GROMACS .gro file of C-alpha atoms in nm:
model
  263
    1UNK     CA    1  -3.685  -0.266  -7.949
    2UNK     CA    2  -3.501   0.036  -8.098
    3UNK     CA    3  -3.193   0.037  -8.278
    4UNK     CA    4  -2.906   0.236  -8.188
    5UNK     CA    5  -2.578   0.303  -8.344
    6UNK     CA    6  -2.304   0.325  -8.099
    7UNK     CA    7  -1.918   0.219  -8.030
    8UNK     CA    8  -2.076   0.028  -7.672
    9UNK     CA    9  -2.143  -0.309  -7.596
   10UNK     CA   10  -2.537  -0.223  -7.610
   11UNK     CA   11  -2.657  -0.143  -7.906
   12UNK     CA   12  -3.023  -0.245  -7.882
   13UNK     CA   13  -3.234  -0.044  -7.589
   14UNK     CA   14  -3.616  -0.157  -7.540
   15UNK     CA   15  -3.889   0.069  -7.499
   16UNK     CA   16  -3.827   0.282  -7.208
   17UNK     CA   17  -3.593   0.440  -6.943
   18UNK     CA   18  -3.387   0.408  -6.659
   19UNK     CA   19  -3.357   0.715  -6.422
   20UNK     CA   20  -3.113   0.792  -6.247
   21UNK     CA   21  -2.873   1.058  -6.096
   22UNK     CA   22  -2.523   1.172  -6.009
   23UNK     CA   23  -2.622   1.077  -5.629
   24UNK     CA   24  -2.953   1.102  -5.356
   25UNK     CA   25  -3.203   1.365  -5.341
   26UNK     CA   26  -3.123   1.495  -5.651
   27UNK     CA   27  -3.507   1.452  -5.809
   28UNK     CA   28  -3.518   1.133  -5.981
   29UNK     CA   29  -3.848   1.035  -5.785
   30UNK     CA   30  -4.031   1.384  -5.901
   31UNK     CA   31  -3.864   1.324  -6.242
   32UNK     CA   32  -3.962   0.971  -6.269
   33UNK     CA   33  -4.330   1.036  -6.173
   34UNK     CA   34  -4.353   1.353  -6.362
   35UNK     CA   35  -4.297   1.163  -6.651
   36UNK     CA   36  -4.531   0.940  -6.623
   37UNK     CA   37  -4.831   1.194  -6.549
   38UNK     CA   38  -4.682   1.344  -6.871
   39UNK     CA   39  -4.696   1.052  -7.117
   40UNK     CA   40  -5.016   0.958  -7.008
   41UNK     CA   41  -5.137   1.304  -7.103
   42UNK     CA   42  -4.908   1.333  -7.433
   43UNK     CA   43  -5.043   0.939  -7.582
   44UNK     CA   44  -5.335   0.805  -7.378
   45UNK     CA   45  -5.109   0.572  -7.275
   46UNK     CA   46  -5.006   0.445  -6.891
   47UNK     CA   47  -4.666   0.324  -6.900
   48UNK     CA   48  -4.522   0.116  -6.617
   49UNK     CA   49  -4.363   0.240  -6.347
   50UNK     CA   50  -4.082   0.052  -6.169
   51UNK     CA   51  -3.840   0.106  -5.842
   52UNK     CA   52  -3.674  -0.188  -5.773
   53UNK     CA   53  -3.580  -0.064  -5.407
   54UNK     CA   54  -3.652   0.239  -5.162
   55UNK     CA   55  -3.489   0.285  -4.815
   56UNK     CA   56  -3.503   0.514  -4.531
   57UNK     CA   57  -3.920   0.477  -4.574
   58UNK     CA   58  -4.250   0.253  -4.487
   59UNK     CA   59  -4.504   0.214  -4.697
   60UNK     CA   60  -4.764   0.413  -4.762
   61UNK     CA   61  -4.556   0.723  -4.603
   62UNK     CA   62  -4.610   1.043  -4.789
   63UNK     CA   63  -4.242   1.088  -4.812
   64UNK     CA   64  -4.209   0.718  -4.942
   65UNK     CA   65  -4.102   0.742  -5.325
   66UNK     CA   66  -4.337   0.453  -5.355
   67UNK     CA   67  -4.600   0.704  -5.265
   68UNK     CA   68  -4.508   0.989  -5.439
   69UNK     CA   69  -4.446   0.794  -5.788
   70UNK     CA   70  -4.834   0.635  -5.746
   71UNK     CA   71  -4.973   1.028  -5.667
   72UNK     CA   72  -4.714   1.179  -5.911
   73UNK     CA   73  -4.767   0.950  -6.180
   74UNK     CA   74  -5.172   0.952  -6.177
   75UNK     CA   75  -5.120   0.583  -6.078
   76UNK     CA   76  -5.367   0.558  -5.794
   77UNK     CA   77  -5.539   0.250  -5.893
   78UNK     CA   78  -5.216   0.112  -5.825
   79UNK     CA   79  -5.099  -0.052  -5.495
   80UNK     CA   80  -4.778   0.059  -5.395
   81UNK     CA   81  -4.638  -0.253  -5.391
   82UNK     CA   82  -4.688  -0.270  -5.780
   83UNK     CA   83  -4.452   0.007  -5.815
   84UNK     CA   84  -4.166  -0.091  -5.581
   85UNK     CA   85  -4.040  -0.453  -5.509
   86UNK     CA   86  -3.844  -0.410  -5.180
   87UNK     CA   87  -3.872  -0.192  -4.894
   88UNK     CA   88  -3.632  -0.092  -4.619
   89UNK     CA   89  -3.702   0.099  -4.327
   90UNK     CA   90  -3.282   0.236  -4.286
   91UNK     CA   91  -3.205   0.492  -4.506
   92UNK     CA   92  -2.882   0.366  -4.657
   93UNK     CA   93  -2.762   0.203  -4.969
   94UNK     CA   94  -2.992  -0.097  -5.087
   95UNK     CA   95  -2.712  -0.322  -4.986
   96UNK     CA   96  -2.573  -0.177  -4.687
   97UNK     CA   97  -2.988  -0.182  -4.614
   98UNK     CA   98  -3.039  -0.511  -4.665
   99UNK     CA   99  -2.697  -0.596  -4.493
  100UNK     CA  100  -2.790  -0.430  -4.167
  101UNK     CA  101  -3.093  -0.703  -4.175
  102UNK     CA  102  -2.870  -1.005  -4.248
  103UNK     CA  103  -3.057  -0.997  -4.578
  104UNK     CA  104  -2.893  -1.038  -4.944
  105UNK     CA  105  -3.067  -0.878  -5.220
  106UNK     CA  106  -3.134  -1.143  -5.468
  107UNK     CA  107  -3.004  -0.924  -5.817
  108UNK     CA  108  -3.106  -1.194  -6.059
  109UNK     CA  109  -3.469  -1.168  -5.932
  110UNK     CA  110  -3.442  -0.824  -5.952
  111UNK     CA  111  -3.328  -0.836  -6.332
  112UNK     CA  112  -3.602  -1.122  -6.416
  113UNK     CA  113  -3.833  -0.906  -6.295
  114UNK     CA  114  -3.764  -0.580  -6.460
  115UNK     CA  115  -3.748  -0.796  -6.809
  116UNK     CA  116  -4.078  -0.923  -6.735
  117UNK     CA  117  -4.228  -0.557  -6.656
  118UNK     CA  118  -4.070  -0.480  -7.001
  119UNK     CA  119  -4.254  -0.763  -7.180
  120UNK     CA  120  -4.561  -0.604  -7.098
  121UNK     CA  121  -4.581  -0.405  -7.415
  122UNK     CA  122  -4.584  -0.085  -7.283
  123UNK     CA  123  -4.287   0.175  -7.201
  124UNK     CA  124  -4.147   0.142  -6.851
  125UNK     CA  125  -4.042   0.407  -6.634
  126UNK     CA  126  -3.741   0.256  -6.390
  127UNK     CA  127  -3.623   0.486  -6.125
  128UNK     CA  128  -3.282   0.340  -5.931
  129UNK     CA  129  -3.159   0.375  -5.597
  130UNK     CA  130  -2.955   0.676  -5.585
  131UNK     CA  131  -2.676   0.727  -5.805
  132UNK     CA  132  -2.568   0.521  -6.063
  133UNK     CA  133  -2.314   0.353  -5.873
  134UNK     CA  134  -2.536   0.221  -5.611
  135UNK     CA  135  -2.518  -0.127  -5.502
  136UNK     CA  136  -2.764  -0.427  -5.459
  137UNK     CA  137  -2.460  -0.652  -5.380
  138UNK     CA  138  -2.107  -0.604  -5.377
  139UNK     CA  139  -2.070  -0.715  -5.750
  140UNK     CA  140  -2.415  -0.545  -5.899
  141UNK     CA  141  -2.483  -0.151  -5.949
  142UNK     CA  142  -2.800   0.033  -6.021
  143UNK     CA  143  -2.596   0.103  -6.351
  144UNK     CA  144  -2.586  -0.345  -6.407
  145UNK     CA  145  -2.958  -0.360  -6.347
  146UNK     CA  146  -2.996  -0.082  -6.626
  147UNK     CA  147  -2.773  -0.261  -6.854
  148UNK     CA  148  -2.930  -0.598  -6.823
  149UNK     CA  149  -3.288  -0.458  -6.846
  150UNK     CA  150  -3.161  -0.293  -7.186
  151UNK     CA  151  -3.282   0.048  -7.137
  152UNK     CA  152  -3.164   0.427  -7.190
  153UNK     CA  153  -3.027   0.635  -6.903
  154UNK     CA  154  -3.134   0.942  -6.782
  155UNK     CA  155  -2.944   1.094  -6.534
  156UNK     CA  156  -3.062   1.363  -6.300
  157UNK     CA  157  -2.759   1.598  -6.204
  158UNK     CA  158  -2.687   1.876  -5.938
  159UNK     CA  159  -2.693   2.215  -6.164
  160UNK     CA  160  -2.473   2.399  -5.911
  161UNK     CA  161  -2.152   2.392  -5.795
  162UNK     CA  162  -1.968   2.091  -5.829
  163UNK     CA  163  -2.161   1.891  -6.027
  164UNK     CA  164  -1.892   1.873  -6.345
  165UNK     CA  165  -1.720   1.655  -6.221
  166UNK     CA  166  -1.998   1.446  -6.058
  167UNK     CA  167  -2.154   1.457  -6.360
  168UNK     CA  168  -1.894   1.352  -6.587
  169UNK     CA  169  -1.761   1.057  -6.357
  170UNK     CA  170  -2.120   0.939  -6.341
  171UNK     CA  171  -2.137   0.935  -6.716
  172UNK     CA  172  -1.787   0.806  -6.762
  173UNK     CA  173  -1.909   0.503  -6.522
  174UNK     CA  174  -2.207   0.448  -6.738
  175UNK     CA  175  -2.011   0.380  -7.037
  176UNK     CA  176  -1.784   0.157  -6.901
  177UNK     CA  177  -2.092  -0.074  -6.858
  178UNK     CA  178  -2.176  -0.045  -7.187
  179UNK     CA  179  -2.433   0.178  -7.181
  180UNK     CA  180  -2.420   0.431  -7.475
  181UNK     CA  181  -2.746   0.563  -7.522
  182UNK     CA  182  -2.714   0.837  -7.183
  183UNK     CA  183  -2.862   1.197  -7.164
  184UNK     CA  184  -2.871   1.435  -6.861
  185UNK     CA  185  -3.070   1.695  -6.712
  186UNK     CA  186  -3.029   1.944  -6.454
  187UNK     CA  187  -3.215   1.923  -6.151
  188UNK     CA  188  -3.457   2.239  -6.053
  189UNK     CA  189  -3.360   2.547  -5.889
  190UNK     CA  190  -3.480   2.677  -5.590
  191UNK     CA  191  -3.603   3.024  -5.671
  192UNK     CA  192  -3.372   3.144  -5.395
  193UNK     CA  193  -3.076   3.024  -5.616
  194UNK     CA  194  -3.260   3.196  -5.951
  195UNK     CA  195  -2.936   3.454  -5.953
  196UNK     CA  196  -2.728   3.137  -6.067
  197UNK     CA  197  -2.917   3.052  -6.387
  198UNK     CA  198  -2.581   3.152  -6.554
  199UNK     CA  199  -2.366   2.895  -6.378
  200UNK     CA  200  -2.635   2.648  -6.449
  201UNK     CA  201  -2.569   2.709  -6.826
  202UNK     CA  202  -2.233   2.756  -6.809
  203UNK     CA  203  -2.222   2.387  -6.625
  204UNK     CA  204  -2.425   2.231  -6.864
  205UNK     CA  205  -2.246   2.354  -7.181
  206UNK     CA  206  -1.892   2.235  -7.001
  207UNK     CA  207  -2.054   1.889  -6.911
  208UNK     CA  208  -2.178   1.842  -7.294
  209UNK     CA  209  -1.875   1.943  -7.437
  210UNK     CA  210  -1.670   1.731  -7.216
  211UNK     CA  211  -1.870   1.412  -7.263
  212UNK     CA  212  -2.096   1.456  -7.584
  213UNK     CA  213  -2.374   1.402  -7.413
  214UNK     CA  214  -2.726   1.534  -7.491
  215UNK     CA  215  -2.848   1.768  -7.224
  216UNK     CA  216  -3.211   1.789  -7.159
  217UNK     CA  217  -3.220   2.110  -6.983
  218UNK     CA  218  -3.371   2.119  -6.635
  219UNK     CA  219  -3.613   1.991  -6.405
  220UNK     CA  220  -3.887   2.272  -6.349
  221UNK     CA  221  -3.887   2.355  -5.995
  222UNK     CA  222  -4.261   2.210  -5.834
  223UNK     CA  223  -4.245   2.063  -5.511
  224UNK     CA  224  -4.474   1.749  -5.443
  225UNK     CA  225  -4.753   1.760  -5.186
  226UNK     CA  226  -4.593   1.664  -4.820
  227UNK     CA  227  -4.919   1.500  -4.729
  228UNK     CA  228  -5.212   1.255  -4.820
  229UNK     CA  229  -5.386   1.547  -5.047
  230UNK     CA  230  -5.560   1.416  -5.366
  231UNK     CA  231  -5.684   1.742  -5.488
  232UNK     CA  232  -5.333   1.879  -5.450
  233UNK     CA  233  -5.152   1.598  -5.621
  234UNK     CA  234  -5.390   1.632  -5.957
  235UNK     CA  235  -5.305   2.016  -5.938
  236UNK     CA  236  -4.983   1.901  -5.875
  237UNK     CA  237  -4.956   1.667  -6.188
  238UNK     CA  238  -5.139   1.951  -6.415
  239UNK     CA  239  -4.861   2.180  -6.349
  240UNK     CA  240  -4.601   1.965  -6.417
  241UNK     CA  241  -4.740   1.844  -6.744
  242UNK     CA  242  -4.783   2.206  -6.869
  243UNK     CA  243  -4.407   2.281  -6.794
  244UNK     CA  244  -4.257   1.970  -6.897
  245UNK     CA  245  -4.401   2.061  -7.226
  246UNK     CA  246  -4.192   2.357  -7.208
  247UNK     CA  247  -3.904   2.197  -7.247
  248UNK     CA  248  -3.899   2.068  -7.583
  249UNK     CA  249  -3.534   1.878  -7.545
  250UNK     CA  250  -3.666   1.642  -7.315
  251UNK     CA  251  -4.001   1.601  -7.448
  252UNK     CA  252  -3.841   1.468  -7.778
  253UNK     CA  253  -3.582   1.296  -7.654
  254UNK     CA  254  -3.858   1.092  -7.411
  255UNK     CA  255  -4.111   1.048  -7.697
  256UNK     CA  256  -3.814   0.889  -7.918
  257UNK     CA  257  -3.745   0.599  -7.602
  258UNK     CA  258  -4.119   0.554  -7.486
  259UNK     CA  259  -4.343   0.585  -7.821
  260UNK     CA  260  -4.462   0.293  -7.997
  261UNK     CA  261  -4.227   0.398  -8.329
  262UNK     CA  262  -3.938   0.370  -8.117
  263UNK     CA  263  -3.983   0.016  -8.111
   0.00000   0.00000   0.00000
């Protein structure tokens, strides 16, 4: 585990990191698979990859993040299922999901099983639910899960319009879990929105000097393949490698949570 200084209840984060955002659709599945296609190519290493839910899918759907974070992740000898525990078919909230089955998620499980994915001696990828407020139950958040699993946050915000104060309530929210160790970065823009780079900026500077947060720049814009395309997911996964290296902020702040000295 690595050691960090901090005012927080958690002090002591294992190898690894927990995505997630300021709400959905924001890129936390591209993010979270990017990543590991990335670390793989920067150590020789495969992390593991974790979602503890998905909703609103089926598996083995193209548009099922369980798909998208075995292609995107150059996981393929991977079975879906190895990457995401529970599956439902509504596309709401975990709970309300489970709820609208007369199902209750069981959280503890959950937790057991993302410490046991951690005790494999390798770093671990986690991508929640949505945003970090998220619910499995009425009492536990994607935000508990990260807590109890002792790992970083990354959060993946809107760079637009609006997302201060998303952004700052989300981080806010973090902390009062106890989780200290947070960083953000901005999602992609759409090269129809490329006129806006300056209120992206301008957002990001406001956010980090409102919360003292590091910002990790943003997300390169690089749509995943809509269909069953192997050739175009390895293209895919080439391109993303070569511009996450661009940005060196992230890249350093990753290799600090998921390389061996950061235990």
């Amino acid at each position: 585990m690595q050691t960090m200084i901090t005012s927080g209840e958690s002090s002591v984060y294992c190898r690894g990191v927990f995505i997630t955002s300021t709400g959905t659709e924001q890129g936390k599945t591209m993010l979270a698979s990017g990543i590991a296609a990335w670390w793989q190519a920067e150590s020789g290493e495969v992390p593991g990859v974790w979602k503890p839910v998905q909703s609103g899918v089926q598996w083995e759907e193209p548009a099922a993040d369980s798909y998208r974070l075995k292609w995107g992740g150059g996981l393929t000898h991977l079975n879906e299922r190895d990457l995401v525990t529970l599956t439902f078919a509504d596309p709401l909230s975990p709970y309300a999901a489970a709820q609208r089955k007369d199902l209750e998620i069981d959280f503890s499980a959950l937790a057991a099983e993302g410490t046991a994915r951690i005790a494999e001696e390798r770093p671990l990828v986690v991508e929640g639910a949505g945003g970090v407020a998220v619910p499995f139950t009425k009492t536990s958040t994607m935000t508990d899960l990260a807590f109890m699993m002792k790992l970083p946050l990354l959060i993946v915000a809107n760079p637009l319009l609006g997302t201060i104060s998303h952004t700052v309530t989300a981080i806010e929210y973090v902390r009062s879990k106890g989780i200290q160790d947070v960083a953000v970065i901005m999602g992609g823009l759409p090269p129809e929105e490329n006129s806006r780079e300056l209120e992206c900026q301008e957002n990001a500077a406001i956010i980090s000097g409102m919360t003292e947060v590091p910002m990790l720049g943003r997300m390169p814009w690089l749509p995943q393949p809509k269909i069953h395309d192997p050739e175009g997911w390895s293209q895919w996964r080439a391109e993303w490698i070569c511009l996450m290296k661009e940005n060196s902020p992230l890249c350093q702040w990753l290799k600090s949570r998921l390389g061996k000295g950061a235990l």
